[in-house]
Amino acid sequence: MNPQKLKGFRDFSAEDLKLRYRVIDTLKEVFSLFGFSPLETPALEMGETLKGKYGPEADKLLYTFTDRGGREVGMRYDLTVPLSRFIAENSGSITLPFKRYQIQPVWRAENTQRGRYREFLQCDADIVGSRSPLADAEIIAVSYAVFQKLGLSYAAIQINRRQVLFKLLTNAKISSPEIQLSVLRSLDKINKIGKDGVEKELSAKGLSSSLIETVFANIQKAEPDENLAAVIALAKELGVPAEKLCFESTLSRGLDYYTGVIFEISTTEGSLGSLAGGGRYDNLIEKLGGPALPATGIALGFERIIEVLKESGLGKYKETGISVLVIPVTESETSVALKTLRQLRQNGLGAEIYPELGAKMEKQLKYADRKGRDFAVIIGPEETANKTVVLKNLRTQSQEVVSFDDLTKQLESCSRESLE
Ligand code: AMP
């Protein structure tokens, strides 16, 4: 058998995970600071929950299959529809407005490229049960705070409102809701395929060239409406600098469920696509069989944030704790070595032992070196008799004899920085 992964699916090494875990911790910290509580939902949903919510193009990317019980099921495509299903199912018992964050993988059968995978992590923050522009502004403010905290302070938030787009389409005499949504789906690709590409798509959808021209002319002239202006004003009062909030009349967001304010965060370089996207979806919970509850939220694209952090040199991570390998010189020192190991671990010092009894000392030292350990604590017959250990600094190769009782204290006083 030829061992290989599926395209668009990835393994993560310890090195990758250091950065990923750190970013996840930052996200959790900022979301909590803004009063969002965590939620997790299952990987699989009923097929009917997912289908028909995102639009025909996105629906084609759903991973669906028939389970052993003959039911059609689908893998989570995003975190918004599962949240809406959760609210629809539990609306009687939750406190409104409901604020949740969710950090879980989603699956899309996409054509893969840089920053576009088939299994990837999304990190969402949403507020359910408020129609107020303050809820939208809070979502924008929390997203901005995340980017600030990660050091990606250049990230600007583009903002628009679906009603602004619907109105300008209606003014261009495109009044059918289906055609309006279809135009927005094409417009959403403007950064990817350019204005020419969008025009070609619209023409293929049957729009005349004069109509397409009118649509773009109307887009050019569009202004924020009252609701959008209120969202922008409140977001500023919540600390988002004016220059980071840009009204962008071409912004349309590709997914069908958006009903109001929409926003997107992009990188300065276009090729990676958007770093985050979201908006208001006031009909989705009702569509899933729940009460008519309004909702707004954002999905942060974790994978692209990681790429940008790495590229900008912010992905480097300094370990803080020190790490030790305890080395029994012969098998007779196993007990003393295990006792030492336990003592170090109980005191919060990262310590491990080569997981094989009687391994040669050189082999153990080589292992410590390859794993980048800071110290070796070497215990031979003489040390056991004297209740001492040999403490070897693996960076400098210097070593000293330390009494067993002083070992923890001595290691605790070392910090990573002092070793370098
Ligand atoms: P969406 O749910 O499509 O609005 O996407 C929200 C965010 O998820 C985007 O801004 C991207 O950063 C990220 N994203 C979407 N699709 C992918 C993908 N295939 N691979 C990695 N990240 C993605």
CSV table of C-alpha atoms and ligand atoms in Angstrom, one decimal:
chain,number,residue,atom,x,y,z
A,1,MET,CA,0.0,0.0,0.0
A,2,ASN,CA,1.2,3.5,-0.9
A,3,PRO,CA,0.7,5.7,2.2
A,4,GLN,CA,-0.8,9.0,1.2
A,5,LYS,CA,-3.2,11.7,2.4
A,6,LEU,CA,-6.2,12.9,0.6
A,7,LYS,CA,-5.7,16.1,-1.4
A,8,GLY,CA,-6.6,19.2,0.7
A,9,PHE,CA,-6.2,17.4,4.0
A,10,ARG,CA,-3.1,18.0,6.1
A,11,ASP,CA,-1.0,16.6,9.0
A,12,PHE,CA,0.3,19.0,11.5
A,13,SER,CA,3.7,18.6,13.1
A,14,ALA,CA,4.6,19.7,16.6
A,15,GLU,CA,6.2,22.8,15.1
A,16,ASP,CA,3.0,23.7,13.2
A,17,LEU,CA,0.9,23.1,16.3
A,18,LYS,CA,2.9,25.4,18.5
A,19,LEU,CA,1.8,28.3,16.4
A,20,ARG,CA,-1.7,27.0,15.8
A,21,TYR,CA,-2.4,26.4,19.6
A,22,ARG,CA,-1.0,29.9,20.4
A,23,VAL,CA,-3.4,31.5,17.9
A,24,ILE,CA,-6.3,29.5,19.2
A,25,ASP,CA,-5.5,30.6,22.7
A,26,THR,CA,-5.4,34.2,21.6
A,27,LEU,CA,-8.8,33.8,19.8
A,28,LYS,CA,-10.4,32.2,22.9
A,29,GLU,CA,-9.0,35.0,25.1
A,30,VAL,CA,-10.3,37.8,22.9
A,31,PHE,CA,-13.7,36.2,22.3
A,32,SER,CA,-14.1,35.6,26.1
A,33,LEU,CA,-13.1,39.2,26.8
A,34,PHE,CA,-16.0,40.4,24.6
A,35,GLY,CA,-18.5,38.1,26.4
A,36,PHE,CA,-18.8,35.2,23.9
A,37,SER,CA,-19.1,31.7,25.3
A,38,PRO,CA,-17.8,28.5,23.6
A,39,LEU,CA,-20.0,26.1,21.7
A,40,GLU,CA,-19.1,22.9,19.8
A,41,THR,CA,-21.4,21.1,17.3
A,42,PRO,CA,-21.0,17.7,15.7
A,43,ALA,CA,-19.0,17.1,12.5
A,44,LEU,CA,-22.0,15.5,10.8
A,45,GLU,CA,-25.4,17.1,10.3
A,46,MET,CA,-28.5,15.9,8.6
A,47,GLY,CA,-28.1,16.4,4.9
A,48,GLU,CA,-31.3,18.5,4.8
A,49,THR,CA,-29.9,20.9,7.5
A,50,LEU,CA,-27.0,21.8,5.2
A,51,LYS,CA,-28.5,21.7,1.7
A,52,GLY,CA,-30.1,24.7,0.2
A,53,LYS,CA,-28.6,27.2,2.7
A,54,TYR,CA,-25.4,28.3,1.0
A,55,GLY,CA,-26.4,28.7,-2.7
A,56,PRO,CA,-26.1,26.3,-5.6
A,57,GLU,CA,-22.3,26.7,-6.2
A,58,ALA,CA,-21.5,26.2,-2.5
A,59,ASP,CA,-23.9,23.3,-2.3
A,60,LYS,CA,-21.8,21.4,-4.8
A,61,LEU,CA,-18.9,21.6,-2.4
A,62,LEU,CA,-20.7,19.9,0.4
A,63,TYR,CA,-19.4,16.5,1.5
A,64,THR,CA,-22.6,14.4,1.8
A,65,PHE,CA,-23.1,10.7,2.0
A,66,THR,CA,-25.6,8.0,3.0
A,67,ASP,CA,-24.9,6.6,6.4
A,68,ARG,CA,-25.3,3.0,7.5
A,69,GLY,CA,-28.9,3.7,8.5
A,70,GLY,CA,-29.7,5.0,5.0
A,71,ARG,CA,-29.9,8.7,6.0
A,72,GLU,CA,-28.3,11.4,4.0
A,73,VAL,CA,-25.8,13.2,6.1
A,74,GLY,CA,-23.3,16.0,5.5
A,75,MET,CA,-20.1,17.2,7.0
A,76,ARG,CA,-20.0,20.7,8.5
A,77,TYR,CA,-19.5,23.2,5.7
A,78,ASP,CA,-19.3,26.2,8.0
A,79,LEU,CA,-20.2,27.0,11.6
A,80,THR,CA,-23.1,29.3,10.9
A,81,VAL,CA,-25.6,26.7,9.8
A,82,PRO,CA,-24.8,24.3,12.7
A,83,LEU,CA,-25.2,27.2,15.1
A,84,SER,CA,-28.5,28.1,13.6
A,85,ARG,CA,-29.6,24.5,13.8
A,86,PHE,CA,-28.5,24.4,17.5
A,87,ILE,CA,-30.5,27.6,18.2
A,88,ALA,CA,-33.6,26.3,16.3
A,89,GLU,CA,-33.4,23.1,18.4
A,90,ASN,CA,-32.7,24.7,21.8
A,91,SER,CA,-34.4,28.1,21.5
A,92,GLY,CA,-36.6,27.4,24.5
A,93,SER,CA,-33.7,27.0,26.9
A,94,ILE,CA,-31.1,29.6,25.8
A,95,THR,CA,-30.7,33.1,27.1
A,96,LEU,CA,-31.1,35.8,24.4
A,97,PRO,CA,-29.2,37.6,23.0
A,98,PHE,CA,-27.0,34.5,22.7
A,99,LYS,CA,-23.3,35.1,22.1
A,100,ARG,CA,-21.1,32.2,21.2
A,101,TYR,CA,-17.7,31.5,19.7
A,102,GLN,CA,-16.8,28.3,18.0
A,103,ILE,CA,-13.4,27.0,16.8
A,104,GLN,CA,-13.8,23.7,14.8
A,105,PRO,CA,-12.8,22.2,11.4
A,106,VAL,CA,-15.1,22.4,8.4
A,107,TRP,CA,-15.0,20.5,5.1
A,108,ARG,CA,-15.5,21.7,1.6
A,109,ALA,CA,-14.8,19.8,-1.6
A,110,GLU,CA,-12.9,22.8,-3.1
A,111,ASN,CA,-10.2,23.0,-5.8
A,112,THR,CA,-7.2,23.3,-3.6
A,113,GLN,CA,-4.6,26.1,-3.8
A,114,ARG,CA,-2.6,28.2,-1.4
A,115,GLY,CA,-4.8,29.1,1.6
A,116,ARG,CA,-7.6,26.9,0.2
A,117,TYR,CA,-8.0,23.4,1.7
A,118,ARG,CA,-10.7,20.8,1.9
A,119,GLU,CA,-10.4,20.5,5.7
A,120,PHE,CA,-9.7,23.7,7.5
A,121,LEU,CA,-10.4,25.4,10.8
A,122,GLN,CA,-12.9,28.2,11.1
A,123,CYS,CA,-13.3,30.4,14.2
A,124,ASP,CA,-16.7,32.1,14.5
A,125,ALA,CA,-18.2,34.7,16.8
A,126,ASP,CA,-21.9,35.3,16.5
A,127,ILE,CA,-24.7,37.1,18.3
A,128,VAL,CA,-28.2,35.7,18.0
A,129,GLY,CA,-31.4,37.5,19.0
A,130,SER,CA,-30.6,41.1,18.3
A,131,ARG,CA,-31.5,43.2,15.2
A,132,SER,CA,-29.6,46.2,16.6
A,133,PRO,CA,-26.7,47.7,14.7
A,134,LEU,CA,-24.8,47.5,18.0
A,135,ALA,CA,-24.7,43.7,17.6
A,136,ASP,CA,-23.1,44.0,14.1
A,137,ALA,CA,-20.7,46.6,15.5
A,138,GLU,CA,-19.7,44.3,18.3
A,139,ILE,CA,-18.9,41.6,15.8
A,140,ILE,CA,-16.7,44.0,13.9
A,141,ALA,CA,-15.0,45.2,17.1
A,142,VAL,CA,-14.2,41.7,18.3
A,143,SER,CA,-12.7,40.8,14.9
A,144,TYR,CA,-10.6,43.9,14.9
A,145,ALA,CA,-9.4,43.1,18.4
A,146,VAL,CA,-8.4,39.6,17.3
A,147,PHE,CA,-6.3,41.0,14.5
A,148,GLN,CA,-4.8,43.6,16.8
A,149,LYS,CA,-3.9,41.1,19.4
A,150,LEU,CA,-2.2,38.9,16.8
A,151,GLY,CA,-0.1,41.8,15.6
A,152,LEU,CA,-1.9,42.0,12.2
A,153,SER,CA,-2.8,45.7,12.7
A,154,TYR,CA,-2.9,46.5,9.0
A,155,ALA,CA,-6.0,44.4,8.4
A,156,ALA,CA,-8.8,46.6,7.2
A,157,ILE,CA,-12.5,45.7,7.4
A,158,GLN,CA,-14.6,46.1,4.3
A,159,ILE,CA,-18.2,46.6,5.0
A,160,ASN,CA,-21.5,46.8,2.9
A,161,ARG,CA,-25.1,45.9,3.4
A,162,ARG,CA,-27.1,43.5,1.2
A,163,GLN,CA,-30.0,46.0,1.1
A,164,VAL,CA,-27.7,48.6,-0.5
A,165,LEU,CA,-26.9,46.1,-3.3
A,166,PHE,CA,-30.6,44.9,-3.6
A,167,LYS,CA,-31.7,48.5,-4.0
A,168,LEU,CA,-29.2,49.3,-6.7
A,169,LEU,CA,-30.1,46.1,-8.6
A,170,THR,CA,-33.8,47.0,-8.3
A,171,ASN,CA,-33.0,50.4,-9.6
A,172,ALA,CA,-31.3,48.7,-12.5
A,173,LYS,CA,-34.6,46.9,-13.1
A,174,ILE,CA,-33.3,43.5,-11.8
A,175,SER,CA,-36.1,42.8,-9.4
A,176,SER,CA,-36.4,39.0,-9.2
A,177,PRO,CA,-34.8,37.9,-5.8
A,178,GLU,CA,-33.3,34.8,-7.5
A,179,ILE,CA,-31.6,36.8,-10.2
A,180,GLN,CA,-30.4,39.4,-7.6
A,181,LEU,CA,-28.8,36.6,-5.5
A,182,SER,CA,-27.2,35.2,-8.6
A,183,VAL,CA,-25.7,38.6,-9.5
A,184,LEU,CA,-24.3,38.9,-6.0
A,185,ARG,CA,-22.7,35.4,-6.2
A,186,SER,CA,-20.9,36.6,-9.4
A,187,LEU,CA,-20.0,39.9,-7.8
A,188,ASP,CA,-18.5,38.1,-4.9
A,189,LYS,CA,-15.7,36.8,-7.2
A,190,ILE,CA,-14.5,40.3,-8.2
A,191,ASN,CA,-11.2,40.0,-6.3
A,192,LYS,CA,-10.6,36.5,-7.7
A,193,ILE,CA,-11.6,37.0,-11.4
A,194,GLY,CA,-11.6,40.8,-11.7
A,195,LYS,CA,-14.3,43.1,-13.1
A,196,ASP,CA,-14.0,41.5,-16.5
A,197,GLY,CA,-14.5,38.0,-15.2
A,198,VAL,CA,-17.6,39.1,-13.3
A,199,GLU,CA,-19.0,40.8,-16.4
A,200,LYS,CA,-18.4,37.6,-18.4
A,201,GLU,CA,-20.2,35.6,-15.8
A,202,LEU,CA,-23.1,38.0,-15.7
A,203,SER,CA,-23.3,37.9,-19.5
A,204,ALA,CA,-23.4,34.1,-19.4
A,205,LYS,CA,-26.2,34.4,-16.9
A,206,GLY,CA,-28.2,36.3,-19.5
A,207,LEU,CA,-27.7,39.9,-18.5
A,208,SER,CA,-27.3,42.3,-21.4
A,209,SER,CA,-24.1,44.4,-21.6
A,210,SER,CA,-26.0,47.6,-21.1
A,211,LEU,CA,-27.6,46.2,-18.0
A,212,ILE,CA,-24.2,45.0,-16.7
A,213,GLU,CA,-22.9,48.5,-17.3
A,214,THR,CA,-25.8,50.0,-15.3
A,215,VAL,CA,-25.2,47.6,-12.4
A,216,PHE,CA,-21.5,48.7,-12.2
A,217,ALA,CA,-22.4,52.4,-12.6
A,218,ASN,CA,-24.9,52.0,-9.7
A,219,ILE,CA,-22.3,50.2,-7.6
A,220,GLN,CA,-19.9,53.0,-8.1
A,221,LYS,CA,-22.4,55.6,-6.9
A,222,ALA,CA,-23.7,53.6,-3.9
A,223,GLU,CA,-23.6,55.1,-0.4
A,224,PRO,CA,-24.1,53.4,3.0
A,225,ASP,CA,-27.7,53.5,4.1
A,226,GLU,CA,-28.9,54.6,7.6
A,227,ASN,CA,-28.5,51.2,9.2
A,228,LEU,CA,-25.0,50.7,7.8
A,229,ALA,CA,-23.9,54.2,8.8
A,230,ALA,CA,-25.1,53.4,12.4
A,231,VAL,CA,-23.1,50.2,12.4
A,232,ILE,CA,-20.0,52.1,11.2
A,233,ALA,CA,-20.5,54.8,13.8
A,234,LEU,CA,-20.9,52.3,16.7
A,235,ALA,CA,-17.9,50.2,15.6
A,236,LYS,CA,-15.8,53.4,15.8
A,237,GLU,CA,-17.1,54.1,19.3
A,238,LEU,CA,-16.1,50.5,20.2
A,239,GLY,CA,-12.5,51.3,19.2
A,240,VAL,CA,-12.2,50.4,15.5
A,241,PRO,CA,-10.2,53.2,13.8
A,242,ALA,CA,-12.1,55.0,11.0
A,243,GLU,CA,-9.4,54.1,8.5
A,244,LYS,CA,-9.8,50.4,9.2
A,245,LEU,CA,-13.5,50.5,8.3
A,246,CYS,CA,-14.0,50.9,4.6
A,247,PHE,CA,-17.4,51.0,2.9
A,248,GLU,CA,-17.0,48.8,-0.2
A,249,SER,CA,-20.0,48.8,-2.5
A,250,THR,CA,-18.7,45.8,-4.5
A,251,LEU,CA,-18.6,43.6,-1.4
A,252,SER,CA,-21.4,41.1,-1.7
A,253,ARG,CA,-20.4,37.8,0.1
A,254,GLY,CA,-21.0,34.6,-1.8
A,255,LEU,CA,-23.3,32.7,0.6
A,256,ASP,CA,-27.1,33.0,0.1
A,257,TYR,CA,-28.0,33.3,3.8
A,258,TYR,CA,-26.9,36.9,4.4
A,259,THR,CA,-29.7,39.4,4.8
A,260,GLY,CA,-28.1,42.6,6.0
A,261,VAL,CA,-24.7,44.1,6.9
A,262,ILE,CA,-21.8,42.1,5.4
A,263,PHE,CA,-18.1,42.4,6.1
A,264,GLU,CA,-14.8,40.9,5.0
A,265,ILE,CA,-11.2,41.3,6.1
A,266,SER,CA,-8.5,40.9,3.5
A,267,THR,CA,-4.8,40.8,3.3
A,268,THR,CA,-2.9,43.6,1.6
A,269,GLU,CA,-1.9,41.1,-1.1
A,270,GLY,CA,-4.8,39.7,-3.0
A,271,SER,CA,-3.7,36.2,-3.8
A,272,LEU,CA,-4.6,34.6,-0.4
A,273,GLY,CA,-8.3,35.7,-0.6
A,274,SER,CA,-10.2,36.9,2.5
A,275,LEU,CA,-8.9,36.4,6.0
A,276,ALA,CA,-12.4,36.6,7.5
A,277,GLY,CA,-15.9,37.1,6.4
A,278,GLY,CA,-19.4,37.5,7.9
A,279,GLY,CA,-22.6,39.4,8.2
A,280,ARG,CA,-26.2,39.4,9.3
A,281,TYR,CA,-28.4,36.4,8.6
A,282,ASP,CA,-31.9,37.1,10.0
A,283,ASN,CA,-33.9,34.3,8.3
A,284,LEU,CA,-31.7,31.2,8.7
A,285,ILE,CA,-32.8,30.1,12.1
A,286,GLU,CA,-36.4,30.2,11.0
A,287,LYS,CA,-35.6,28.4,7.8
A,288,LEU,CA,-34.2,25.6,10.0
A,289,GLY,CA,-37.4,25.2,11.9
A,290,GLY,CA,-36.7,27.6,14.7
A,291,PRO,CA,-38.3,30.9,15.8
A,292,ALA,CA,-37.7,34.0,13.7
A,293,LEU,CA,-34.5,35.1,15.4
A,294,PRO,CA,-32.1,37.6,13.9
A,295,ALA,CA,-28.4,36.8,14.0
A,296,THR,CA,-25.1,38.3,13.0
A,297,GLY,CA,-21.5,36.9,13.1
A,298,ILE,CA,-18.1,36.5,11.5
A,299,ALA,CA,-16.0,33.5,10.4
A,300,LEU,CA,-12.2,34.0,10.8
A,301,GLY,CA,-10.3,31.9,8.3
A,302,PHE,CA,-7.7,30.4,10.7
A,303,GLU,CA,-5.5,28.9,8.0
A,304,ARG,CA,-5.0,32.1,6.1
A,305,ILE,CA,-4.3,34.0,9.4
A,306,ILE,CA,-1.6,31.4,10.1
A,307,GLU,CA,-0.1,31.9,6.6
A,308,VAL,CA,0.0,35.6,7.1
A,309,LEU,CA,1.5,35.4,10.5
A,310,LYS,CA,4.3,33.1,9.2
A,311,GLU,CA,4.9,35.4,6.2
A,312,SER,CA,5.2,38.5,8.4
A,313,GLY,CA,7.6,36.9,10.8
A,314,LEU,CA,5.0,37.0,13.6
A,315,GLY,CA,4.7,33.2,13.6
A,316,LYS,CA,8.0,32.7,15.4
A,317,TYR,CA,7.4,31.3,18.8
A,318,LYS,CA,9.7,31.3,21.8
A,319,GLU,CA,9.3,28.4,24.2
A,320,THR,CA,9.1,29.6,27.7
A,321,GLY,CA,9.5,26.5,29.9
A,322,ILE,CA,12.7,24.5,30.0
A,323,SER,CA,12.8,20.8,29.3
A,324,VAL,CA,14.8,18.0,30.8
A,325,LEU,CA,15.8,14.4,30.0
A,326,VAL,CA,16.4,12.3,33.0
A,327,ILE,CA,19.1,9.7,32.2
A,328,PRO,CA,19.7,6.6,34.3
A,329,VAL,CA,23.2,5.5,33.5
A,330,THR,CA,22.4,1.8,34.0
A,331,GLU,CA,19.1,0.0,34.6
A,332,SER,CA,19.9,-0.1,38.4
A,333,GLU,CA,19.2,3.6,38.6
A,334,THR,CA,15.8,3.3,37.1
A,335,SER,CA,14.0,3.8,40.5
A,336,VAL,CA,15.9,6.9,41.4
A,337,ALA,CA,15.5,8.3,37.9
A,338,LEU,CA,11.7,7.7,38.0
A,339,LYS,CA,11.5,9.4,41.4
A,340,THR,CA,13.5,12.4,40.1
A,341,LEU,CA,11.3,12.5,37.0
A,342,ARG,CA,8.1,12.6,39.2
A,343,GLN,CA,9.5,15.3,41.4
A,344,LEU,CA,10.4,17.5,38.4
A,345,ARG,CA,7.0,17.0,36.8
A,346,GLN,CA,5.2,17.7,40.1
A,347,ASN,CA,7.0,21.1,40.2
A,348,GLY,CA,5.9,22.0,36.7
A,349,LEU,CA,9.2,21.3,35.0
A,350,GLY,CA,8.9,19.6,31.6
A,351,ALA,CA,10.7,16.3,32.1
A,352,GLU,CA,10.8,13.0,30.2
A,353,ILE,CA,12.8,9.8,30.3
A,354,TYR,CA,13.9,7.7,27.3
A,355,PRO,CA,11.1,5.2,27.1
A,356,GLU,CA,13.2,2.0,27.1
A,357,LEU,CA,14.9,0.4,30.1
A,358,GLY,CA,18.7,0.0,29.9
A,359,ALA,CA,19.3,2.2,26.8
A,360,LYS,CA,22.9,3.2,26.3
A,361,MET,CA,23.8,6.6,27.7
A,362,GLU,CA,25.0,7.9,24.3
A,363,LYS,CA,21.7,6.9,22.7
A,364,GLN,CA,19.8,8.8,25.4
A,365,LEU,CA,22.0,11.9,25.1
A,366,LYS,CA,21.6,11.9,21.3
A,367,TYR,CA,17.8,11.7,21.8
A,368,ALA,CA,17.9,14.7,24.2
A,369,ASP,CA,19.9,16.6,21.6
A,370,ARG,CA,17.6,15.8,18.7
A,371,LYS,CA,14.6,16.8,20.7
A,372,GLY,CA,16.2,20.1,21.7
A,373,ARG,CA,16.1,19.4,25.4
A,374,ASP,CA,17.8,22.0,27.6
A,375,PHE,CA,19.3,19.8,30.3
A,376,ALA,CA,20.2,16.2,31.0
A,377,VAL,CA,19.9,15.0,34.5
A,378,ILE,CA,22.3,12.1,34.7
A,379,ILE,CA,22.1,9.6,37.5
A,380,GLY,CA,24.8,6.9,37.9
A,381,PRO,CA,25.7,4.6,40.8
A,382,GLU,CA,27.9,7.2,42.4
A,383,GLU,CA,25.3,9.9,42.3
A,384,THR,CA,22.7,7.5,43.7
A,385,ALA,CA,25.0,6.7,46.7
A,386,ASN,CA,25.7,10.4,47.3
A,387,LYS,CA,22.1,11.6,46.8
A,388,THR,CA,23.3,13.8,43.9
A,389,VAL,CA,22.8,14.1,40.2
A,390,VAL,CA,24.9,15.4,37.3
A,391,LEU,CA,23.2,18.4,35.7
A,392,LYS,CA,24.3,18.8,32.2
A,393,ASN,CA,23.5,22.0,30.2
A,394,LEU,CA,23.0,20.6,26.7
A,395,ARG,CA,23.5,24.0,25.1
A,396,THR,CA,26.9,24.7,26.6
A,397,GLN,CA,27.8,21.1,27.4
A,398,SER,CA,29.0,22.3,30.8
A,399,GLN,CA,28.0,20.1,33.8
A,400,GLU,CA,28.0,20.2,37.6
A,401,VAL,CA,27.1,17.9,40.5
A,402,VAL,CA,23.9,19.1,42.2
A,403,SER,CA,22.4,17.6,45.4
A,404,PHE,CA,19.1,15.8,44.7
A,405,ASP,CA,17.3,18.1,47.1
A,406,ASP,CA,18.5,21.3,45.3
A,407,LEU,CA,17.8,20.0,41.7
A,408,THR,CA,14.3,21.4,41.4
A,409,LYS,CA,15.2,24.8,42.8
A,410,GLN,CA,18.2,25.1,40.5
A,411,LEU,CA,16.2,24.2,37.4
A,412,GLU,CA,13.4,26.5,38.4
A,413,SER,CA,15.8,29.4,38.5
A,414,CYS,CA,16.8,28.9,34.9
A,415,SER,CA,14.7,30.4,32.2
A,416,ARG,CA,14.8,29.8,28.5
A,417,GLU,CA,16.3,33.2,27.8
A,418,SER,CA,19.1,32.7,30.3
A,419,LEU,CA,20.1,29.6,28.4
A,420,GLU,CA,20.5,31.4,25.0
B,1,AMP,P1,-16.9,31.7,4.3
B,1,AMP,O1,-17.5,30.8,5.3
B,1,AMP,O2,-16.8,31.1,2.9
B,1,AMP,O3,-17.4,33.0,4.4
B,1,AMP,O4,-15.3,31.8,4.7
B,1,AMP,C1,-14.9,32.5,5.9
B,1,AMP,C2,-13.4,32.5,5.9
B,1,AMP,O5,-12.9,31.1,5.9
B,1,AMP,C3,-12.8,33.1,4.7
B,1,AMP,O6,-12.6,34.4,4.9
B,1,AMP,C4,-11.4,32.3,4.6
B,1,AMP,O7,-10.4,33.0,5.3
B,1,AMP,C5,-11.7,31.0,5.2
B,1,AMP,N1,-11.9,30.0,4.1
B,1,AMP,C6,-12.9,29.8,3.3
B,1,AMP,N2,-12.7,28.7,2.5
B,1,AMP,C7,-11.5,28.2,2.9
B,1,AMP,C8,-10.7,27.1,2.4
B,1,AMP,N3,-11.1,26.2,1.5
B,1,AMP,N4,-9.5,26.9,3.0
B,1,AMP,C9,-9.1,27.7,4.0
B,1,AMP,N5,-9.7,28.7,4.5
B,1,AMP,C10,-10.9,29.0,3.9
